[in-house]
Short mmCIF file of C-alpha atoms in Angstrom, two decimals:
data_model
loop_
_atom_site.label_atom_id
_atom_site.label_comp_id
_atom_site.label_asym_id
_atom_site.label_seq_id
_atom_site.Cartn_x
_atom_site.Cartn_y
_atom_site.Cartn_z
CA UNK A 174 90.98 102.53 -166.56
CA UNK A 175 92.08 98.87 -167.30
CA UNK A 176 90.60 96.00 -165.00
CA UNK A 177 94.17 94.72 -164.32
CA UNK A 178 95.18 98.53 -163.05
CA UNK A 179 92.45 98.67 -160.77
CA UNK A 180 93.20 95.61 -159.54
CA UNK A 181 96.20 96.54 -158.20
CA UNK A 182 95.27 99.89 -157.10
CA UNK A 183 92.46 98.26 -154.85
CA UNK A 184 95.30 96.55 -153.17
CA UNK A 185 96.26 100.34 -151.86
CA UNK A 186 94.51 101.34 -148.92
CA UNK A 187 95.36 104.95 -149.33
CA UNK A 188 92.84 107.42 -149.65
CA UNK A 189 94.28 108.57 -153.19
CA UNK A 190 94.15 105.24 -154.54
CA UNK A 191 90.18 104.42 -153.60
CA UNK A 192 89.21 107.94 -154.87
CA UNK A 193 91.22 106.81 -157.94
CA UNK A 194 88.80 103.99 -158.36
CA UNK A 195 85.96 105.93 -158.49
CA UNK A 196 87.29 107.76 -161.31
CA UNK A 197 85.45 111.39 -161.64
CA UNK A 198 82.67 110.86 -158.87
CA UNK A 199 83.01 114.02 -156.79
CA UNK A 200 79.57 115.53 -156.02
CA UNK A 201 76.00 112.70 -155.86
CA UNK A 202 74.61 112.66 -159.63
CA UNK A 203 71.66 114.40 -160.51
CA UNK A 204 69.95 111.05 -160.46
CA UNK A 205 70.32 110.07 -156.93
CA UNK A 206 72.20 107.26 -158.02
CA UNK A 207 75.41 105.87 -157.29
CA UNK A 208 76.52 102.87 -159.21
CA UNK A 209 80.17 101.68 -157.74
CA UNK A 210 79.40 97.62 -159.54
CA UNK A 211 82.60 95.85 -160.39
CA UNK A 212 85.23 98.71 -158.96
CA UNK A 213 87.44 96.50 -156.99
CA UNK A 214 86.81 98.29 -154.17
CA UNK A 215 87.63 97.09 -150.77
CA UNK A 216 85.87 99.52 -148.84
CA UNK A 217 83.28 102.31 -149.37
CA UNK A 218 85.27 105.60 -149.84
CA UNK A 219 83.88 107.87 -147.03
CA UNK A 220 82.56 110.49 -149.23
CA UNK A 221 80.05 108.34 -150.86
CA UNK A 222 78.36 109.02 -147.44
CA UNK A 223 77.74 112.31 -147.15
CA UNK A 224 75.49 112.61 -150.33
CA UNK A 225 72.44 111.82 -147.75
CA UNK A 226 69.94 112.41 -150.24
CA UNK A 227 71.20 109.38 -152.30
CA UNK A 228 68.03 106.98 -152.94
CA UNK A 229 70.40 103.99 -154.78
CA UNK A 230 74.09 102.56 -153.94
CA UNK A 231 74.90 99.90 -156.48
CA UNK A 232 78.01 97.68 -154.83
CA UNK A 233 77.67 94.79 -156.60
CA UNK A 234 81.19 92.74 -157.70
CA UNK A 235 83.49 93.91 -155.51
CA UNK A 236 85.63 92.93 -152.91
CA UNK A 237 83.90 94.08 -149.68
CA UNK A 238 83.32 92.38 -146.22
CA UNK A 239 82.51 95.38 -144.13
CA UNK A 240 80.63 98.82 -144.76
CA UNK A 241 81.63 101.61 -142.74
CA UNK A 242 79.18 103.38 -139.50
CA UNK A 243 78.89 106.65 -141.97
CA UNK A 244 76.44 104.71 -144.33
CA UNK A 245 73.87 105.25 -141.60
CA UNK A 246 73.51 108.98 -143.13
CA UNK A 247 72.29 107.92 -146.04
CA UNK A 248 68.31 107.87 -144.53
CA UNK A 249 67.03 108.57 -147.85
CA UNK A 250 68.57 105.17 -149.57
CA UNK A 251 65.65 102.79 -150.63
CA UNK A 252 67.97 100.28 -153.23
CA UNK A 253 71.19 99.09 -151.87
CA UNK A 254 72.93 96.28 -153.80
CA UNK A 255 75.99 94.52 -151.91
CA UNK A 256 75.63 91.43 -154.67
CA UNK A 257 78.63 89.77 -155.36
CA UNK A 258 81.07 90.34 -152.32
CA UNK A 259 82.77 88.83 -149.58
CA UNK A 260 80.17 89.37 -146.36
CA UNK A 261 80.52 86.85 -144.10
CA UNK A 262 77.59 88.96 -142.21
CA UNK A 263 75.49 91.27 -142.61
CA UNK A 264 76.58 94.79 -141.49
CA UNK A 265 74.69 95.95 -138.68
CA UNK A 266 75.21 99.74 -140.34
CA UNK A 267 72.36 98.34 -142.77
CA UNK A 268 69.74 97.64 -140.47
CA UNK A 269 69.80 101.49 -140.06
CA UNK A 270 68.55 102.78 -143.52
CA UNK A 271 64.92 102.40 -142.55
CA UNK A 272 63.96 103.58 -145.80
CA UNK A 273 65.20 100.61 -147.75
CA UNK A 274 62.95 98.83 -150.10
CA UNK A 275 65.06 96.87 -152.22
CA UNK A 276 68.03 94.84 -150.72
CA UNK A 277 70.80 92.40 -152.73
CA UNK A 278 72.63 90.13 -150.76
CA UNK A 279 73.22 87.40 -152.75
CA UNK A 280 76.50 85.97 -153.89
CA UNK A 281 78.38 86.22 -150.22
CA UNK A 282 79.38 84.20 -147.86
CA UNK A 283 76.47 84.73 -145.10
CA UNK A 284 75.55 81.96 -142.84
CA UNK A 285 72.80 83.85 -140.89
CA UNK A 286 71.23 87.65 -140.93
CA UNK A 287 71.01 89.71 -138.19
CA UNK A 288 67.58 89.91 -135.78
CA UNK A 289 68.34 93.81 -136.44
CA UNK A 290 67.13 93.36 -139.83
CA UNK A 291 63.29 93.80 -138.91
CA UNK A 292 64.32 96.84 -138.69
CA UNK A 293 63.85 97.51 -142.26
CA UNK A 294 59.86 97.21 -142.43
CA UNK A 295 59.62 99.25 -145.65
CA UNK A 296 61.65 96.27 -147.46
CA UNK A 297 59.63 94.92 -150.11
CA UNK A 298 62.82 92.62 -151.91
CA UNK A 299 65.05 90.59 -150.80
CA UNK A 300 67.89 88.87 -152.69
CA UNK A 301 69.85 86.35 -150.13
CA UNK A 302 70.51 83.38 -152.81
CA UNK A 303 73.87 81.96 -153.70
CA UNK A 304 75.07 81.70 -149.97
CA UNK A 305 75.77 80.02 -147.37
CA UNK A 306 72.22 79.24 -145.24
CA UNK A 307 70.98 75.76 -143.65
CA UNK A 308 67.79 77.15 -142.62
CA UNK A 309 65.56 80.31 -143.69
CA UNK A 310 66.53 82.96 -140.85
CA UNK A 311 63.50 83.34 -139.05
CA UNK A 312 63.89 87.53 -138.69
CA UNK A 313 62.74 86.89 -142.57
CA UNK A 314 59.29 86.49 -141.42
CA UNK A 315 59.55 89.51 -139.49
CA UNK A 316 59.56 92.16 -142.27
CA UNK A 317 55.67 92.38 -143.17
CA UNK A 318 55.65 94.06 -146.20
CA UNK A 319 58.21 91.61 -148.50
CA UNK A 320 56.96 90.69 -151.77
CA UNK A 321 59.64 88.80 -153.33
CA UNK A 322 61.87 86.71 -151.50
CA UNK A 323 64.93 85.00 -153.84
CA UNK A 324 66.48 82.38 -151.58
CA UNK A 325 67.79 79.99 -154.03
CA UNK A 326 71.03 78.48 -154.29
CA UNK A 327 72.20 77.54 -150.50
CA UNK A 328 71.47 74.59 -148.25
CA UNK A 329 67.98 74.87 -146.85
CA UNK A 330 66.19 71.76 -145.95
CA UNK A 331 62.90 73.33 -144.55
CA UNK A 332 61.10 76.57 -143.81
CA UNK A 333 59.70 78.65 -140.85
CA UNK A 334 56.33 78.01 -140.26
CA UNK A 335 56.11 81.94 -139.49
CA UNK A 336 56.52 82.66 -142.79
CA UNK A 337 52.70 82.47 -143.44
CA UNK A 338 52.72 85.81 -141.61
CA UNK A 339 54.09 87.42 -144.78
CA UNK A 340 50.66 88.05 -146.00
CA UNK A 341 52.20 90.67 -148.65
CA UNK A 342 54.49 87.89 -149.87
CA UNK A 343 53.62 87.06 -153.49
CA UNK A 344 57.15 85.43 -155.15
CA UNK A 345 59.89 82.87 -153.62
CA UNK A 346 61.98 81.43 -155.22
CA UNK A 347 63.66 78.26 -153.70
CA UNK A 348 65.63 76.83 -156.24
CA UNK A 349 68.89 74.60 -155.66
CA UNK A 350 68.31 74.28 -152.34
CA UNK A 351 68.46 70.69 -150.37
CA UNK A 352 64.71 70.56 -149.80
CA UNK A 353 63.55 66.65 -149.55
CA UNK A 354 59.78 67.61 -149.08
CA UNK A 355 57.38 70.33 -150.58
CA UNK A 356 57.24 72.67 -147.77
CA UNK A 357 53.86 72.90 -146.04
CA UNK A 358 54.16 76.38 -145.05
CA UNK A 359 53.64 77.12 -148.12
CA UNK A 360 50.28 75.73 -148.65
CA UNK A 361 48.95 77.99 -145.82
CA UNK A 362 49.88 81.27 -147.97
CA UNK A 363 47.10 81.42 -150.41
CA UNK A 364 48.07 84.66 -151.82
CA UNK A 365 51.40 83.24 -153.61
CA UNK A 366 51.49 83.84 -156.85
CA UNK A 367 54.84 82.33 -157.65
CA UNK A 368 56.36 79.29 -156.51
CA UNK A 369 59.98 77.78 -157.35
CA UNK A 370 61.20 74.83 -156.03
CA UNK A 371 63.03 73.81 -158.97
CA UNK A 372 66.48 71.94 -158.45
CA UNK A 373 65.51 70.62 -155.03
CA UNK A 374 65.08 66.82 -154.33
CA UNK A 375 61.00 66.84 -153.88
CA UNK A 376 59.77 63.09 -154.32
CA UNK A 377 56.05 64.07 -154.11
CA UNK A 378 54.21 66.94 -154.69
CA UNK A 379 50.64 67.98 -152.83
CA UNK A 380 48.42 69.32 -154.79
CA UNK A 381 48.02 73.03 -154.81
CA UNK A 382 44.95 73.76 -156.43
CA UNK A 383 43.36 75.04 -153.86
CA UNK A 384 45.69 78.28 -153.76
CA UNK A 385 44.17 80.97 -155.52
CA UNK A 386 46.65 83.28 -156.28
CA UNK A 387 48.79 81.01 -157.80
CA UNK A 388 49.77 82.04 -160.89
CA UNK A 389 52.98 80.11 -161.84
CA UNK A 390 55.07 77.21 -160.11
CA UNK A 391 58.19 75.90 -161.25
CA UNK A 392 58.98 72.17 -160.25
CA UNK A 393 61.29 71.19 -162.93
CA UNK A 394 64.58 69.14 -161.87
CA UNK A 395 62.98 67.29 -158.92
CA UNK A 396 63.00 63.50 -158.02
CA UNK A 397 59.28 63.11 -158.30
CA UNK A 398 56.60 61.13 -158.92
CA UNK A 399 53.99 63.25 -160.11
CA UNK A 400 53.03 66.61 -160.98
CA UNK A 401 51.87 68.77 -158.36
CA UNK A 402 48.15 70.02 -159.25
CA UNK A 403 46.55 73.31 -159.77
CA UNK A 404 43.96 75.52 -160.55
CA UNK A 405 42.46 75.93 -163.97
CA UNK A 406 45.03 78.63 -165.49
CA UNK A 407 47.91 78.39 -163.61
CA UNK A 408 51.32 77.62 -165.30
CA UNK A 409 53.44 74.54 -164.47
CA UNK A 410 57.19 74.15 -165.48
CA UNK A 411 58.64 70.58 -164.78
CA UNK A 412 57.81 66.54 -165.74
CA UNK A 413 54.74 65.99 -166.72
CA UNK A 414 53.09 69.77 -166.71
CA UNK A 415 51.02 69.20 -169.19
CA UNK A 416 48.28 66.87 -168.05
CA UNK A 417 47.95 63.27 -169.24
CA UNK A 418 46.60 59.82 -168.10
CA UNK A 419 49.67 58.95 -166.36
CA UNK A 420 53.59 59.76 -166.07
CA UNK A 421 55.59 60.02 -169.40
CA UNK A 422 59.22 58.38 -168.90
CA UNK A 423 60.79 61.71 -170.45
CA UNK A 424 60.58 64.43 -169.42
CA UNK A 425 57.77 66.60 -170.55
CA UNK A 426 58.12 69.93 -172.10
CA UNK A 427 58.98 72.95 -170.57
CA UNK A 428 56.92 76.42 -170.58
CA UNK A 429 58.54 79.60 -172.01
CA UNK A 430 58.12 81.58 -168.98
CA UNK A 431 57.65 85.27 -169.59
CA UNK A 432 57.28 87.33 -166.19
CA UNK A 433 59.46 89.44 -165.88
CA UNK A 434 60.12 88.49 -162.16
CA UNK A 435 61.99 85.11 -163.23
CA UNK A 436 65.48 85.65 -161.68
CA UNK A 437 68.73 85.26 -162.55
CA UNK A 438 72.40 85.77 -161.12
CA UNK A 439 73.73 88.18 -161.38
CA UNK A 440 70.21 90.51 -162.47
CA UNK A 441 70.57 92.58 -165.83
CA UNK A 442 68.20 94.99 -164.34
CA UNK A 443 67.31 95.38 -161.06
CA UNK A 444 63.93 96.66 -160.20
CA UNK A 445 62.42 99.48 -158.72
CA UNK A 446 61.07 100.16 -155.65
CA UNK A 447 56.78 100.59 -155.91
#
């Protein structure tokens, strides 16, 4: 089916036209695996809901704002990607699927997430970059077991000084965000591995040598005047990150980066729940 035809037929709230979209998807795949990316699809056809043993939903590039109250059947879903879309806020129906581990929000129009969402303690990922946040919501620091928090791309200024009770928390990434100081919190979380603050409007940078998990930190695209300083072994991207007598007036080279974990938007491949 053409991308123009199914743009049209999205327009068609009939139930004939959104099974049409889904083309031959009648019974949940072998797999447990749904992938529904780049559909058109305004809403979730109802029957997606009823395969309860589904463990991923990919809705990525669509046109959705809402998800409907059957979703909450699907107790055995641990990725769900809503990447992409039009949320203006998270559906509460969401906060249900206690089994979650991986969650994609990014790309939508969310201003805030809902204090329902420590709810989802087994959620080890979150995506919420590309949207529409002024500060970190502070239910964030709520969900114990994150690892890797991607909150790059909207308009925050500081952070939470709860988030040093994510003690699990090993990757942020803060990029293109409006962030006018290094944020403190951060040096009270010694068991970061990866920092990004890259694209942010940092003037100084404290050192951060005494962080031992520290593995990588990306600094690149800030207004500042020095580098910030680490540990024997840990990686620097930005001005001046490899170490000399005093500031170059170029900037200095930057390090191919190699983890895997380095984001981008959309993600080729998404990971898997440990």
């Amino acid at each position: 089916m053409g991308n123009s035809l199914k743009a049209i037929v999205a327009f068609v709230p009939s139930d004939e036209c959104q099974k049409y979209l889904l083309e031959d998807l009648e019974e949940m795949p072998v797999d447990k695996m749904v992938d529904l990316s780049s559909r058109q699809l305004r809403r979730l056809p109802l029957h997606i809901c009823s395969f309860r043993e589904l463990v991923k939903l990919y809705l990525s590039d669509n046109n959705l704002n809402h998800l409907p109250p059957e979703l909450e059947q699907l107790q055995n879903l641990q990725i769900l990607a809503l990447d992409f879309n039009n949320f203006k806020a998270l559906p509460l129906v969401v906060c249900t699927l206690k089994q979650l581990c991986i969650l994609y929000l990014g790309n939508n129009k969310l201003c805030s997430l809902p204090l329902e969402l420590r709810l989802l303690q087994n959620l080890k990922t979150l995506w919420i970059e590309s949207n529409c946040l002024q500060c970190l919501p502070e239910v964030v620091c709520e969900l114990r077991l994150l690892k890797t928090l991607h909150a790059g791309s909207n308009a925050l200024r500081t952070l939470p000084t709860q988030l040093r009770r994510l003690q699990e928390l090993r990757t942020i990434w803060l990029s293109g965000n409006l962030l006018s100081e290094f944020p403190t919190v951060l040096l009270d979380m010694p068991f970061l591995e990866v920092i990004d603050v890259d694209r942010n409007s940092i003037r100084f940078f404290p050192s951060l040598a005494h962080l031992p998990g520290l593995k990588l930190v990306i600094y690149d695209h800030n207004p500042c005047r020095n580098a910030p300083k680490v540990a024997r072994g840990v990686r620097r991207v930005g001005r001046w990150s490899e170490e000399s007598p005093e500031p170059r007036k170029r900037s200095g080279a930057v390090i191919e980066i190699r983890l895997d974990e380095r984001p981008s938007s959309p993600p080729v491949i998404k990971p898997e729940p440990e």
